[in-house]
Coordinates of N, CA, C and O in Angstrom, one line a residue:
Q22 N -24.2 22.4 -10.8 CA -22.8 22.0 -11.2 C -21.7 21.3 -10.1 O -21.5 22.6 -9.5
V23 N -21.2 20.0 -10.9 CA -20.2 19.9 -9.6 C -18.8 20.1 -10.4 O -19.5 19.4 -11.9
Q24 N -17.6 20.6 -9.7 CA -16.4 20.5 -11.0 C -15.4 20.0 -9.9 O -15.2 20.4 -8.4
L25 N -14.7 19.0 -10.4 CA -13.5 18.4 -10.1 C -12.4 19.2 -10.9 O -12.7 18.6 -12.0
V26 N -11.2 19.4 -9.7 CA -10.5 20.3 -10.5 C -9.0 19.5 -10.1 O -8.7 19.6 -9.1
E27 N -8.3 18.6 -11.0 CA -7.0 17.6 -10.6 C -6.1 18.3 -11.0 O -6.3 19.4 -11.6
S28 N -5.2 17.9 -10.5 CA -3.6 18.6 -10.4 C -2.5 17.8 -10.3 O -2.8 17.0 -9.0
G29 N -1.1 18.0 -10.3 CA 0.1 16.9 -9.8 C 0.4 16.0 -10.8 O 1.3 15.6 -10.6
G30 N -0.2 16.0 -11.9 CA 0.4 14.4 -13.1 C 1.7 15.6 -13.2 O 2.0 16.1 -13.5
G31 N 2.1 14.2 -14.1 CA 3.4 14.6 -15.0 C 4.7 13.4 -14.9 O 4.1 12.3 -15.2
L32 N 5.8 13.7 -15.3 CA 6.5 12.5 -15.4 C 7.7 12.5 -14.4 O 7.9 13.7 -14.1
V33 N 7.9 11.1 -14.1 CA 8.8 10.8 -12.9 C 9.7 9.8 -13.8 O 8.9 9.0 -14.5
Q34 N 10.8 9.1 -13.1 CA 11.6 8.2 -13.2 C 11.0 7.4 -11.9 O 10.4 7.6 -11.4
A35 N 10.7 6.0 -12.7 CA 10.8 4.5 -11.6 C 11.3 5.2 -10.4 O 12.5 5.2 -10.0
G36 N 10.7 4.6 -9.3 CA 11.2 5.1 -8.0 C 10.9 6.4 -7.2 O 11.3 6.4 -6.4
G37 N 10.4 7.5 -8.5 CA 10.4 8.7 -7.7 C 8.8 8.8 -7.3 O 8.0 8.1 -7.2
S38 N 8.4 10.0 -6.8 CA 7.2 10.6 -6.9 C 6.3 11.4 -7.1 O 7.0 12.7 -7.6
L39 N 5.3 11.5 -6.9 CA 4.3 12.2 -7.2 C 3.1 12.7 -6.5 O 2.5 11.5 -5.9
R40 N 2.5 13.7 -6.3 CA 1.0 14.0 -5.6 C 0.2 14.7 -6.2 O 0.5 15.7 -6.5
L41 N -0.5 13.9 -6.4 CA -2.2 14.6 -7.0 C -3.1 14.9 -6.3 O -2.8 14.8 -5.1
S42 N -3.6 16.2 -6.3 CA -4.7 17.0 -5.9 C -6.0 17.0 -6.4 O -6.0 16.8 -7.7
C43 N -6.7 17.1 -5.6 CA -8.6 17.3 -6.6 C -9.2 17.8 -5.8 O -9.5 17.4 -4.2
T44 N -9.7 18.9 -6.6 CA -10.5 20.1 -5.3 C -11.8 19.5 -6.0 O -12.2 20.4 -7.1
A45 N -12.8 20.0 -4.8 CA -14.3 19.8 -5.5 C -14.8 21.1 -5.0 O -14.6 21.6 -4.5
S46 N -16.1 21.5 -6.5 CA -16.4 22.3 -5.8 C -17.9 22.7 -6.7 O -18.6 22.0 -7.4
G47 N -18.7 23.5 -6.2 CA -20.3 23.5 -6.7 C -21.1 23.5 -6.1 O -21.3 23.0 -4.8
R48 N -22.4 22.4 -6.3 CA -23.4 22.3 -5.5 C -23.6 21.2 -4.6 O -24.0 20.2 -5.4
I49 N -23.1 20.6 -3.9 CA -22.6 19.6 -3.0 C -22.9 20.1 -1.7 O -22.9 20.6 -0.8
F50 N -23.8 18.9 -1.4 CA -24.6 19.3 0.1 C -23.4 18.2 1.3 O -22.6 19.0 2.3
S51 N -23.1 17.0 1.4 CA -22.4 16.9 2.0 C -21.5 15.2 1.2 O -22.3 14.8 0.3
I52 N -20.5 14.8 1.4 CA -19.5 14.5 0.5 C -19.7 13.0 1.5 O -19.3 13.2 2.5
N53 N -20.0 11.8 0.4 CA -19.4 10.6 0.7 C -18.3 10.0 0.6 O -17.9 9.5 2.0
A54 N -17.4 10.3 -0.1 CA -16.4 9.7 -0.3 C -15.3 10.6 -1.8 O -16.5 11.3 -2.3
M55 N -13.9 10.5 -1.4 CA -13.3 11.5 -3.0 C -12.4 10.3 -3.1 O -11.5 9.3 -2.1
G56 N -12.3 10.0 -3.8 CA -10.9 9.1 -4.4 C -10.4 8.9 -5.7 O -10.4 10.2 -6.2
W57 N -9.5 8.0 -6.2 CA -9.0 8.0 -7.5 C -9.0 6.6 -8.3 O -9.1 5.7 -8.0
Y58 N -9.5 6.9 -9.9 CA -9.3 5.6 -10.2 C -8.2 6.0 -11.7 O -7.5 7.4 -11.7
R59 N -7.7 5.1 -11.8 CA -6.8 5.3 -13.4 C -7.0 4.5 -14.4 O -7.5 3.6 -14.5
Q60 N -6.5 5.1 -15.5 CA -6.9 4.1 -16.9 C -5.7 4.2 -17.8 O -5.3 5.4 -18.2
A61 N -4.9 2.9 -17.5 CA -4.0 2.7 -18.9 C -4.2 2.9 -20.3 O -5.1 2.1 -20.8
P62 N -3.7 2.7 -20.9 CA -3.6 2.6 -22.1 C -4.4 1.4 -22.7 O -3.8 0.3 -22.3
G63 N -5.5 1.1 -23.5 CA -5.9 -0.7 -23.7 C -6.4 -1.1 -22.6 O -7.1 -2.4 -23.0
K64 N -6.8 -0.8 -21.8 CA -7.1 -1.1 -20.1 C -8.5 -0.3 -19.7 O -8.9 0.7 -19.6
Q65 N -9.3 -1.0 -18.9 CA -10.2 -0.6 -18.1 C -9.9 0.2 -17.2 O -8.5 0.3 -16.5
R66 N -10.9 1.1 -16.4 CA -10.5 2.1 -15.8 C -10.4 1.4 -14.5 O -11.3 0.4 -13.8
E67 N -9.7 1.5 -13.5 CA -9.4 1.1 -12.6 C -9.7 1.3 -11.0 O -8.9 2.7 -11.2
F68 N -9.7 1.0 -9.7 CA -9.9 1.8 -8.9 C -8.3 1.8 -8.0 O -7.6 1.3 -8.2
V69 N -8.2 3.0 -7.9 CA -6.9 2.8 -7.0 C -6.7 3.1 -5.2 O -6.7 2.5 -4.6
A70 N -7.7 4.1 -4.6 CA -7.8 4.1 -3.3 C -9.3 5.9 -3.1 O -9.8 6.1 -4.1
T71 N -9.5 5.5 -2.0 CA -10.9 6.4 -2.0 C -10.3 6.9 -0.4 O -9.8 6.0 0.5
L72 N -11.0 7.8 -0.3 CA -10.8 8.0 1.4 C -13.0 8.7 1.7 O -13.3 9.4 1.2
A73 N -13.2 7.6 2.4 CA -14.4 8.2 3.1 C -14.9 9.4 4.0 O -13.4 9.8 4.2
S74 N -16.0 9.5 4.1 CA -16.4 11.2 4.9 C -15.7 10.8 7.0 O -15.6 11.8 7.2
S75 N -15.8 9.4 6.7 CA -15.3 8.7 7.9 C -13.6 8.7 8.3 O -13.3 8.4 9.1
D76 N -13.2 9.0 7.2 CA -11.7 9.4 7.4 C -10.9 7.9 6.8 O -9.7 7.6 7.1
S77 N -12.0 6.9 6.5 CA -11.0 5.6 6.6 C -10.9 5.5 5.1 O -11.7 6.0 4.2
A78 N -9.9 4.7 4.8 CA -9.6 4.7 3.3 C -9.3 3.5 3.4 O -8.9 2.6 3.8
D79 N -9.1 2.8 1.5 CA -9.1 2.1 0.9 C -8.2 2.4 0.0 O -8.3 2.8 -0.8
Y80 N -7.5 0.6 -0.1 CA -6.6 0.6 -1.8 C -6.5 -0.3 -2.4 O -6.7 -1.5 -2.4
A81 N -5.9 0.0 -3.4 CA -6.3 -1.3 -4.5 C -4.9 -1.8 -4.0 O -3.9 -1.7 -3.7
D82 N -4.4 -3.5 -3.7 CA -3.4 -3.7 -3.9 C -2.1 -3.5 -4.2 O -1.2 -3.7 -3.8
S83 N -2.5 -2.9 -5.6 CA -1.2 -2.6 -6.6 C -0.7 -1.5 -5.8 O 0.5 -1.2 -6.2
V84 N -1.2 -0.8 -5.0 CA -0.5 0.0 -4.8 C -0.7 0.8 -3.1 O 0.4 1.4 -2.8
K85 N -1.0 -0.7 -2.7 CA -0.9 -0.4 -1.2 C 0.7 -0.3 -0.7 O 1.9 -0.9 -1.2
G86 N 0.8 0.7 0.7 CA 2.0 0.8 1.1 C 3.5 1.7 0.0 O 4.5 1.9 0.6
R87 N 2.6 1.5 -1.0 CA 3.0 2.8 -1.8 C 2.7 4.5 -2.0 O 3.0 5.5 -2.1
F88 N 1.1 4.2 -2.2 CA 0.5 5.9 -2.0 C -0.2 5.4 -0.8 O -0.7 4.4 0.0
T89 N -0.9 6.7 -0.5 CA -1.3 7.5 0.6 C -2.2 8.4 0.1 O -2.2 9.6 -0.4
I90 N -3.9 8.1 0.6 CA -4.7 9.4 0.4 C -5.1 9.5 1.7 O -5.0 9.4 2.4
S91 N -5.0 11.2 1.0 CA -5.7 11.7 2.6 C -6.8 13.1 2.1 O -6.6 13.1 0.8
G92 N -7.1 14.0 2.7 CA -8.1 14.9 2.5 C -8.1 16.2 3.6 O -7.5 15.8 4.5
D93 N -8.7 17.3 2.8 CA -8.8 18.5 3.4 C -10.5 18.9 3.8 O -10.5 19.1 2.3
N94 N -11.2 18.2 4.7 CA -12.5 18.7 4.0 C -12.9 20.0 3.9 O -13.7 20.6 3.4
A95 N -12.5 20.9 4.9 CA -12.8 22.2 4.4 C -12.8 22.7 3.1 O -13.4 23.5 3.0
K96 N -11.4 22.3 2.9 CA -11.5 22.8 1.2 C -11.8 21.7 0.1 O -11.8 22.0 -1.1
N97 N -12.9 20.8 0.5 CA -13.4 19.9 -0.7 C -12.4 19.5 -1.4 O -12.2 19.4 -2.8
T98 N -11.2 18.9 -0.6 CA -9.7 18.6 -1.7 C -9.3 17.4 -1.2 O -9.6 17.1 0.1
V99 N -9.1 16.1 -2.2 CA -8.3 14.6 -1.7 C -7.0 15.0 -2.2 O -6.6 14.9 -3.2
Y100 N -5.8 14.7 -1.6 CA -5.4 14.2 -2.3 C -4.6 12.7 -1.9 O -4.6 11.8 -2.1
L101 N -3.4 12.4 -3.7 CA -2.8 11.0 -3.5 C -1.2 11.2 -3.7 O -0.7 12.0 -4.8
Q102 N -0.8 11.1 -2.2 CA 0.4 10.6 -2.2 C 1.2 9.5 -2.6 O 0.9 8.6 -2.5
M103 N 2.1 9.5 -3.9 CA 2.4 8.4 -5.1 C 3.8 8.3 -4.7 O 4.6 9.2 -5.1
N104 N 4.4 7.4 -4.0 CA 6.0 7.1 -4.1 C 6.1 5.7 -4.6 O 5.2 4.9 -4.7
S105 N 7.5 5.8 -4.8 CA 8.1 4.3 -5.1 C 7.5 4.4 -6.9 O 7.0 2.7 -6.5
L106 N 6.8 5.1 -7.4 CA 6.4 5.0 -8.4 C 6.9 3.9 -9.9 O 8.6 3.9 -9.7
K107 N 6.5 2.9 -10.3 CA 6.7 2.2 -11.4 C 5.9 2.1 -12.7 O 5.3 3.2 -12.5
P108 N 7.2 2.0 -13.8 CA 6.4 2.3 -14.9 C 4.5 1.2 -15.2 O 3.7 2.4 -16.0
E109 N 4.1 0.6 -14.7 CA 3.1 0.1 -14.3 C 1.8 1.4 -13.8 O 0.2 0.9 -13.6
D110 N 2.5 2.2 -12.8 CA 1.5 3.4 -12.6 C 1.2 4.3 -13.3 O 0.2 5.0 -13.4
T111 N 1.9 3.8 -14.6 CA 1.7 4.9 -15.7 C 0.1 4.9 -16.4 O 0.0 3.8 -16.8
A112 N -0.6 6.2 -16.4 CA -2.2 6.1 -16.8 C -2.4 7.6 -16.2 O -1.9 8.4 -16.2
V113 N -3.9 7.7 -17.3 CA -4.6 8.7 -16.5 C -5.4 8.6 -15.3 O -6.1 7.6 -15.0
Y114 N -5.2 9.3 -14.7 CA -5.6 9.4 -12.9 C -6.8 10.4 -13.0 O -6.8 11.8 -13.3
Y115 N -7.8 9.8 -12.6 CA -9.0 10.2 -12.8 C -9.9 10.7 -11.1 O -9.4 9.3 -10.4
C116 N -10.1 12.2 -10.7 CA -10.6 12.1 -9.3 C -12.4 11.6 -9.4 O -12.8 11.7 -10.6
H117 N -12.1 11.1 -8.2 CA -13.9 10.2 -8.2 C -14.9 11.0 -6.9 O -14.0 10.8 -5.6
L118 N -15.5 11.3 -7.0 CA -16.1 12.0 -6.3 C -17.7 11.4 -5.8 O -18.0 11.0 -7.1
R119 N -18.2 10.9 -4.7 CA -19.5 10.6 -4.4 C -20.3 11.3 -3.5 O -19.3 11.8 -2.1
H120 N -21.2 11.9 -3.4 CA -21.6 13.4 -2.5 C -23.3 13.1 -2.6 O -24.1 12.5 -3.5
Y121 N -24.2 13.3 -1.4 CA -25.3 13.9 -1.4 C -25.8 14.6 -1.4 O -25.1 15.7 -0.6
T122 N -27.0 15.2 -2.2 CA -27.8 16.4 -2.4 C -28.7 16.2 -2.6 O -29.3 15.4 -3.5
D123 N -29.7 17.4 -2.3 CA -31.2 17.0 -2.4 C -31.5 15.7 -2.4 O -32.5 15.4 -3.4
Y124 N -30.9 15.0 -1.3 CA -31.4 13.5 -0.5 C -31.3 12.3 -1.3 O -32.0 11.2 -1.8
K125 N -30.1 12.7 -2.5 CA -30.1 11.5 -3.9 C -28.5 11.6 -3.7 O -27.6 12.6 -3.3
L126 N -28.1 10.2 -4.2 CA -26.7 10.5 -3.8 C -26.1 10.2 -6.1 O -26.9 9.6 -6.6
Y127 N -24.7 11.2 -5.7 CA -24.3 11.6 -7.3 C -22.9 11.2 -6.9 O -22.1 11.0 -5.7
E128 N -23.0 10.7 -8.2 CA -21.2 10.8 -8.5 C -20.9 11.3 -9.4 O -20.9 11.7 -10.8
N129 N -19.2 12.1 -9.2 CA -19.2 12.6 -10.2 C -17.3 12.2 -10.8 O -17.2 11.6 -9.8
W130 N -17.1 12.6 -11.8 CA -15.7 12.8 -12.1 C -14.7 13.7 -12.8 O -15.7 15.2 -13.8
G131 N -13.5 13.5 -12.4 CA -12.5 14.9 -12.8 C -12.3 14.6 -14.8 O -12.8 13.1 -15.3
Q132 N -11.5 15.2 -14.6 CA -11.1 15.1 -16.2 C -10.3 14.3 -16.6 O -9.7 13.8 -17.8
G133 N -9.1 14.1 -15.4 CA -7.7 13.5 -15.8 C -6.4 13.6 -15.4 O -6.9 15.4 -15.9
T134 N -5.3 13.4 -15.3 CA -4.3 14.0 -15.1 C -3.2 13.1 -15.3 O -3.4 12.0 -15.0
Q135 N -2.6 13.2 -16.6 CA -1.7 12.2 -16.6 C -0.4 11.8 -16.2 O 0.0 12.8 -15.6
V136 N -0.2 10.8 -15.8 CA 1.2 10.3 -14.8 C 1.6 9.4 -15.5 O 1.5 8.1 -16.4
T137 N 2.9 9.8 -16.1 CA 4.0 9.0 -16.5 C 4.9 8.4 -16.2 O 6.5 9.5 -15.1
V138 N 5.3 7.5 -16.1 CA 6.5 6.6 -14.8 C 7.4 6.2 -16.0 O 7.2 5.3 -16.9
S139 N 9.0 6.9 -16.3 CA 9.9 6.2 -17.2 C 10.4 5.3 -16.3 O 10.8 5.2 -15.2
S140 N 11.1 4.3 -17.2 CA 11.7 2.8 -16.4 C 13.3 3.2 -16.8 O 13.9 3.8 -17.5

């Protein structure tokens, strides 16, 4: 079993900052990538940012220059520093893990953490 534990969501005013964290545990042989997706009410889940095992990062255009993803390989943890938050960033943020175990590629999702940005 693989578990993803997220923390750091909350309520913040527009222009403020939040830092999300996600720690993976369980039967994981090799992490391929960890990242974040979000889902706003009435919308589909969308990509936010991802950090590959090579330390290369990728971001959605809507968050470039405002969000920074980083990781701690020793702790199987990924962080999302969110600055200059906007009301349109309001969503449930889900941690995403892609890993190789038993020669297969697996994907796991966290339960989500709510981020609310007030105007």
